[in-house]
């Protein structure tokens, strides 16, 4: 499930991640493509990854504040005025962190310079710590080589991603990207953004652990609370 404010790029990211509904100059796609998402939309996706078939439920959500009734959507905390992380994001994470694995993302990473991106990542991690929000923790590994890779992966959190459903040609190769007057930012290029790292951990390297934590920690907590309520 992807959550965040309206216009952030959630629907585009989901399409980039799973649905591969790609558009190009020759095939621009429906013109009403960027209609606002107003309902919670579960979609089943079947994809093949390294010979393994995956059946995923992908959930796109409306942006914060897009609903007709926003009365519960406002519980702002004002301590974070100087920070770039919106109170609503914090509040949202607090409500969700004991129910699901939270993987924080920075959307539209192409709008930040590398330096701004580094700073923003630090700010976000500080806010997360200050507010005692538990985000998904990558499990430790024994193997030294794997450990090195894991460290690099962890250093990218929060993943700064770029989404696009356009295909264009760069040096004779077809790539997914966003075209600017000064060049193309490529979705599937780790030098440009963290999209590939996110995709890889989500559906390959850490999928099983994400599921295990959901079952063994989040679901068990939920069950325990329900049972405690019933017996109280
Ligand atoms: P949502 O409301 O969060 O679902 O956002 P959408 O996916 O509908 O995207 C809103 C607008 O942001 C569209 O014009 C997208 O083309 C644009 N957009 C989506 N992803 C990116 C991105 O990674 N970088 C930039 N610069 N724009 C993006
Ligand atoms: Mg949307």
CSV table of C-alpha atoms and ligand atoms in Angstrom, one decimal:
chain,number,residue,atom,x,y,z
A,1,UNK,CA,0.0,0.0,0.0
A,2,UNK,CA,1.3,3.4,-0.9
A,3,UNK,CA,0.1,6.5,1.2
A,4,UNK,CA,1.0,10.1,1.1
A,5,UNK,CA,-0.3,13.5,0.0
A,6,UNK,CA,-2.1,14.2,-3.2
A,7,UNK,CA,0.0,14.7,-6.3
A,8,UNK,CA,3.1,13.2,-4.8
A,9,UNK,CA,3.4,10.5,-7.5
A,10,UNK,CA,1.9,7.4,-5.7
A,11,UNK,CA,-0.1,6.2,-8.7
A,12,UNK,CA,2.8,6.7,-11.1
A,13,UNK,CA,5.2,4.8,-8.7
A,14,UNK,CA,2.8,1.9,-8.4
A,15,UNK,CA,2.6,1.7,-12.2
A,16,UNK,CA,6.4,1.9,-12.4
A,17,UNK,CA,6.8,-0.8,-9.8
A,18,UNK,CA,4.3,-3.4,-10.9
A,19,UNK,CA,1.8,-2.7,-13.6
A,20,UNK,CA,4.2,-1.8,-16.4
A,21,UNK,CA,1.5,0.2,-18.2
A,22,UNK,CA,4.1,2.0,-20.2
A,23,UNK,CA,3.5,5.0,-22.5
A,24,UNK,CA,5.7,6.4,-25.1
A,25,UNK,CA,5.5,9.2,-27.7
A,26,UNK,CA,3.9,6.7,-30.1
A,27,UNK,CA,1.5,5.5,-27.5
A,28,UNK,CA,0.7,8.3,-25.1
A,29,UNK,CA,-2.0,6.5,-23.2
A,30,UNK,CA,-5.3,7.8,-21.9
A,31,UNK,CA,-5.4,11.5,-21.6
A,32,UNK,CA,-7.3,11.4,-18.3
A,33,UNK,CA,-4.5,9.4,-16.9
A,34,UNK,CA,-3.7,11.7,-14.0
A,35,UNK,CA,-7.2,11.8,-12.5
A,36,UNK,CA,-7.0,12.0,-8.8
A,37,UNK,CA,-7.3,8.7,-7.0
A,38,UNK,CA,-10.4,9.1,-4.8
A,39,UNK,CA,-11.0,5.6,-3.6
A,40,UNK,CA,-8.8,2.9,-2.1
A,41,UNK,CA,-8.0,0.7,-5.1
A,42,UNK,CA,-6.7,-2.8,-4.5
A,43,UNK,CA,-5.3,-4.3,-7.7
A,44,UNK,CA,-4.1,-7.9,-8.1
A,45,UNK,CA,-0.8,-8.1,-10.0
A,46,UNK,CA,0.8,-11.2,-11.3
A,47,UNK,CA,4.4,-10.9,-12.1
A,48,UNK,CA,7.4,-13.1,-12.7
A,49,UNK,CA,10.6,-12.4,-10.9
A,50,UNK,CA,13.6,-14.6,-11.5
A,51,UNK,CA,11.4,-17.5,-12.5
A,52,UNK,CA,9.2,-17.2,-9.5
A,53,UNK,CA,5.5,-16.2,-9.9
A,54,UNK,CA,4.3,-13.6,-7.5
A,55,UNK,CA,0.7,-12.7,-6.8
A,56,UNK,CA,0.6,-9.3,-5.1
A,57,UNK,CA,-2.2,-7.1,-3.9
A,58,UNK,CA,-1.2,-3.5,-4.6
A,59,UNK,CA,-3.1,-0.8,-2.9
A,60,UNK,CA,-3.2,2.8,-4.2
A,61,UNK,CA,-4.8,5.3,-1.9
A,62,UNK,CA,-6.2,8.8,-2.2
A,63,UNK,CA,-4.0,11.6,-1.2
A,64,UNK,CA,-4.3,13.0,2.3
A,65,UNK,CA,-7.0,15.7,2.3
A,66,UNK,CA,-8.6,14.6,-0.9
A,67,UNK,CA,-11.6,13.0,0.8
A,68,UNK,CA,-14.9,15.0,1.1
A,69,UNK,CA,-14.8,14.7,4.9
A,70,UNK,CA,-11.4,15.5,6.3
A,71,UNK,CA,-12.4,15.9,9.9
A,72,UNK,CA,-10.2,13.0,11.1
A,73,UNK,CA,-7.4,13.8,8.8
A,74,UNK,CA,-6.3,16.8,10.8
A,75,UNK,CA,-4.5,16.1,14.0
A,76,UNK,CA,-1.6,18.4,13.5
A,77,UNK,CA,1.3,18.5,15.9
A,78,UNK,CA,3.1,21.8,15.8
A,79,UNK,CA,6.6,20.9,17.0
A,80,UNK,CA,7.8,20.2,13.5
A,81,UNK,CA,7.3,23.6,12.0
A,82,UNK,CA,11.0,23.9,11.1
A,83,UNK,CA,11.2,20.5,9.6
A,84,UNK,CA,10.3,19.6,6.0
A,85,UNK,CA,8.4,16.5,7.1
A,86,UNK,CA,4.7,17.2,7.3
A,87,UNK,CA,3.0,16.6,10.6
A,88,UNK,CA,0.4,14.5,8.7
A,89,UNK,CA,3.1,12.1,7.6
A,90,UNK,CA,4.3,11.7,11.1
A,91,UNK,CA,0.7,11.2,12.4
A,92,UNK,CA,0.0,8.7,9.7
A,93,UNK,CA,3.1,6.6,10.5
A,94,UNK,CA,2.3,6.6,14.2
A,95,UNK,CA,-1.1,5.2,13.5
A,96,UNK,CA,0.3,2.5,11.2
A,97,UNK,CA,3.6,1.5,12.6
A,98,UNK,CA,2.3,-1.3,14.9
A,99,UNK,CA,0.1,-2.7,12.1
A,100,UNK,CA,2.3,-2.7,9.0
A,101,UNK,CA,5.9,-2.6,7.9
A,102,UNK,CA,6.6,1.0,7.1
A,103,UNK,CA,9.1,1.8,4.4
A,104,UNK,CA,9.6,5.6,4.1
A,105,UNK,CA,10.0,7.0,0.6
A,106,UNK,CA,10.9,10.4,-0.9
A,107,UNK,CA,8.8,11.0,-4.0
A,108,UNK,CA,9.9,12.9,-7.1
A,109,UNK,CA,13.5,12.6,-6.2
A,110,UNK,CA,14.4,14.2,-9.5
A,111,UNK,CA,13.3,17.6,-8.0
A,112,UNK,CA,16.2,17.5,-5.4
A,113,UNK,CA,19.9,18.0,-5.9
A,114,UNK,CA,22.0,15.1,-4.5
A,115,UNK,CA,22.9,17.4,-1.6
A,116,UNK,CA,19.4,18.3,-0.9
A,117,UNK,CA,18.4,14.7,-1.1
A,118,UNK,CA,21.1,13.7,1.5
A,119,UNK,CA,19.9,16.4,3.8
A,120,UNK,CA,16.2,15.5,3.4
A,121,UNK,CA,17.0,11.9,4.2
A,122,UNK,CA,18.7,12.9,7.4
A,123,UNK,CA,15.8,15.2,8.4
A,124,UNK,CA,13.4,12.3,7.8
A,125,UNK,CA,15.4,9.8,9.8
A,126,UNK,CA,15.7,12.3,12.6
A,127,UNK,CA,12.0,13.0,12.7
A,128,UNK,CA,11.3,9.3,12.7
A,129,UNK,CA,13.6,8.8,15.6
A,130,UNK,CA,12.4,11.8,17.5
A,131,UNK,CA,8.8,10.6,17.2
A,132,UNK,CA,9.7,7.0,18.1
A,133,UNK,CA,8.3,5.7,14.8
A,134,UNK,CA,9.2,2.1,14.1
A,135,UNK,CA,10.0,1.6,10.5
A,136,UNK,CA,10.8,-1.7,8.8
A,137,UNK,CA,14.2,-3.0,10.1
A,138,UNK,CA,16.3,-5.0,7.8
A,139,UNK,CA,17.3,-8.2,9.5
A,140,UNK,CA,21.0,-8.8,10.2
A,141,UNK,CA,23.0,-11.3,8.1
A,142,UNK,CA,26.0,-13.4,8.9
A,143,UNK,CA,27.7,-13.5,5.5
A,144,UNK,CA,30.3,-10.8,5.1
A,145,UNK,CA,29.6,-10.1,1.4
A,146,UNK,CA,25.8,-10.0,2.0
A,147,UNK,CA,26.4,-7.7,5.0
A,148,UNK,CA,28.2,-5.2,2.8
A,149,UNK,CA,25.3,-5.2,0.4
A,150,UNK,CA,22.8,-4.8,3.2
A,151,UNK,CA,24.7,-1.8,4.6
A,152,UNK,CA,24.5,-0.1,1.2
A,153,UNK,CA,20.8,-0.8,1.0
A,154,UNK,CA,20.2,0.5,4.5
A,155,UNK,CA,22.1,3.7,3.7
A,156,UNK,CA,19.6,4.5,1.0
A,157,UNK,CA,16.6,4.6,3.5
A,158,UNK,CA,14.4,6.5,3.1
A,159,UNK,CA,14.4,5.5,-0.6
A,160,UNK,CA,14.3,8.5,-2.9
A,161,UNK,CA,12.4,7.4,-6.0
A,162,UNK,CA,11.4,8.6,-9.4
A,163,UNK,CA,8.3,7.2,-11.2
A,164,UNK,CA,7.4,7.4,-14.8
A,165,UNK,CA,5.3,5.4,-17.3
A,166,UNK,CA,7.0,6.9,-20.3
A,167,UNK,CA,9.6,5.1,-22.4
A,168,UNK,CA,12.3,7.0,-24.2
A,169,UNK,CA,15.5,6.3,-26.0
A,170,UNK,CA,18.9,7.2,-24.3
A,171,UNK,CA,22.0,6.3,-26.3
A,172,UNK,CA,20.1,3.9,-28.4
A,173,UNK,CA,18.6,2.1,-25.4
A,174,UNK,CA,14.9,2.2,-24.4
A,175,UNK,CA,14.5,3.4,-20.8
A,176,UNK,CA,11.8,4.5,-18.5
A,177,UNK,CA,12.4,8.0,-17.5
A,178,UNK,CA,11.4,11.6,-17.4
A,179,UNK,CA,12.6,14.0,-20.1
A,180,UNK,CA,14.0,17.4,-19.2
A,181,UNK,CA,15.6,20.0,-21.4
A,182,UNK,CA,18.9,19.1,-19.9
A,183,UNK,CA,18.6,15.4,-20.0
A,184,UNK,CA,16.7,12.3,-18.9
A,185,UNK,CA,16.3,11.0,-15.4
A,186,UNK,CA,16.1,7.2,-15.6
A,187,UNK,CA,13.8,5.3,-13.3
A,188,UNK,CA,15.9,2.1,-13.4
A,189,UNK,CA,19.2,3.7,-12.8
A,190,UNK,CA,20.7,3.5,-9.3
A,191,UNK,CA,22.9,6.5,-10.0
A,192,UNK,CA,19.8,8.6,-10.6
A,193,UNK,CA,17.5,7.4,-7.8
A,194,UNK,CA,16.7,4.5,-5.4
A,195,UNK,CA,13.8,3.0,-7.4
A,196,UNK,CA,15.7,-0.2,-8.3
A,197,UNK,CA,16.9,-0.8,-4.7
A,198,UNK,CA,13.3,-0.4,-3.5
A,199,UNK,CA,11.9,-2.7,-6.1
A,200,UNK,CA,14.5,-5.3,-5.5
A,201,UNK,CA,14.0,-5.4,-1.7
A,202,UNK,CA,10.2,-5.4,-2.0
A,203,UNK,CA,9.8,-8.2,-4.4
A,204,UNK,CA,13.0,-10.1,-4.2
A,205,UNK,CA,15.5,-9.9,-1.3
A,206,UNK,CA,13.2,-9.0,1.6
A,207,UNK,CA,9.8,-10.1,0.5
A,208,UNK,CA,9.8,-13.1,2.7
A,209,UNK,CA,11.0,-11.2,5.7
A,210,UNK,CA,8.3,-8.5,5.1
A,211,UNK,CA,5.7,-11.2,5.1
A,212,UNK,CA,7.2,-13.0,8.2
A,213,UNK,CA,7.2,-9.7,10.2
A,214,UNK,CA,3.7,-9.0,9.2
A,215,UNK,CA,2.5,-12.4,10.3
A,216,UNK,CA,4.7,-13.0,13.4
A,217,UNK,CA,4.8,-9.5,14.8
A,218,UNK,CA,2.0,-7.3,13.4
A,219,UNK,CA,-0.7,-9.9,13.1
A,220,UNK,CA,0.2,-11.5,16.4
A,221,UNK,CA,0.0,-8.1,18.1
A,222,UNK,CA,-3.3,-7.4,16.5
A,223,UNK,CA,-4.7,-10.8,17.6
A,224,UNK,CA,-3.4,-10.4,21.1
A,225,UNK,CA,-5.1,-7.0,21.4
A,226,UNK,CA,-8.3,-8.3,20.1
A,227,UNK,CA,-8.3,-11.3,22.5
A,228,UNK,CA,-7.3,-9.0,25.4
A,229,UNK,CA,-10.3,-6.8,24.5
A,230,UNK,CA,-12.7,-9.7,24.4
A,231,UNK,CA,-11.6,-11.2,27.7
A,232,UNK,CA,-11.5,-7.8,29.5
B,1,LIG,P1,-0.7,10.7,-6.8
B,1,LIG,O1,-1.7,11.8,-6.5
B,1,LIG,O2,0.2,10.6,-5.6
B,1,LIG,O3,-1.2,9.4,-7.2
B,1,LIG,O4,0.3,11.3,-7.9
B,1,LIG,P2,0.3,10.9,-9.5
B,1,LIG,O5,1.0,9.6,-9.7
B,1,LIG,O6,-1.1,11.1,-10.1
B,1,LIG,O7,1.3,12.0,-10.1
B,1,LIG,C1,1.0,13.4,-9.9
B,1,LIG,C2,1.9,14.2,-10.9
B,1,LIG,O8,3.3,14.1,-10.5
B,1,LIG,C3,1.8,13.7,-12.3
B,1,LIG,O9,1.9,14.9,-13.2
B,1,LIG,C4,3.1,12.9,-12.5
B,1,LIG,O10,3.5,12.8,-13.9
B,1,LIG,C5,4.1,13.6,-11.6
B,1,LIG,N1,5.1,12.6,-11.1
B,1,LIG,C6,4.9,11.3,-10.7
B,1,LIG,N2,6.1,10.8,-10.3
B,1,LIG,C7,7.0,11.8,-10.5
B,1,LIG,C8,8.4,11.8,-10.3
B,1,LIG,O11,9.1,10.9,-9.8
B,1,LIG,N3,9.1,13.0,-10.5
B,1,LIG,C9,8.4,14.1,-11.0
B,1,LIG,N4,9.1,15.2,-11.3
B,1,LIG,N5,7.1,14.1,-11.2
B,1,LIG,C10,6.4,12.9,-11.0
B,2,LIG,MG1,-3.2,8.7,-7.4
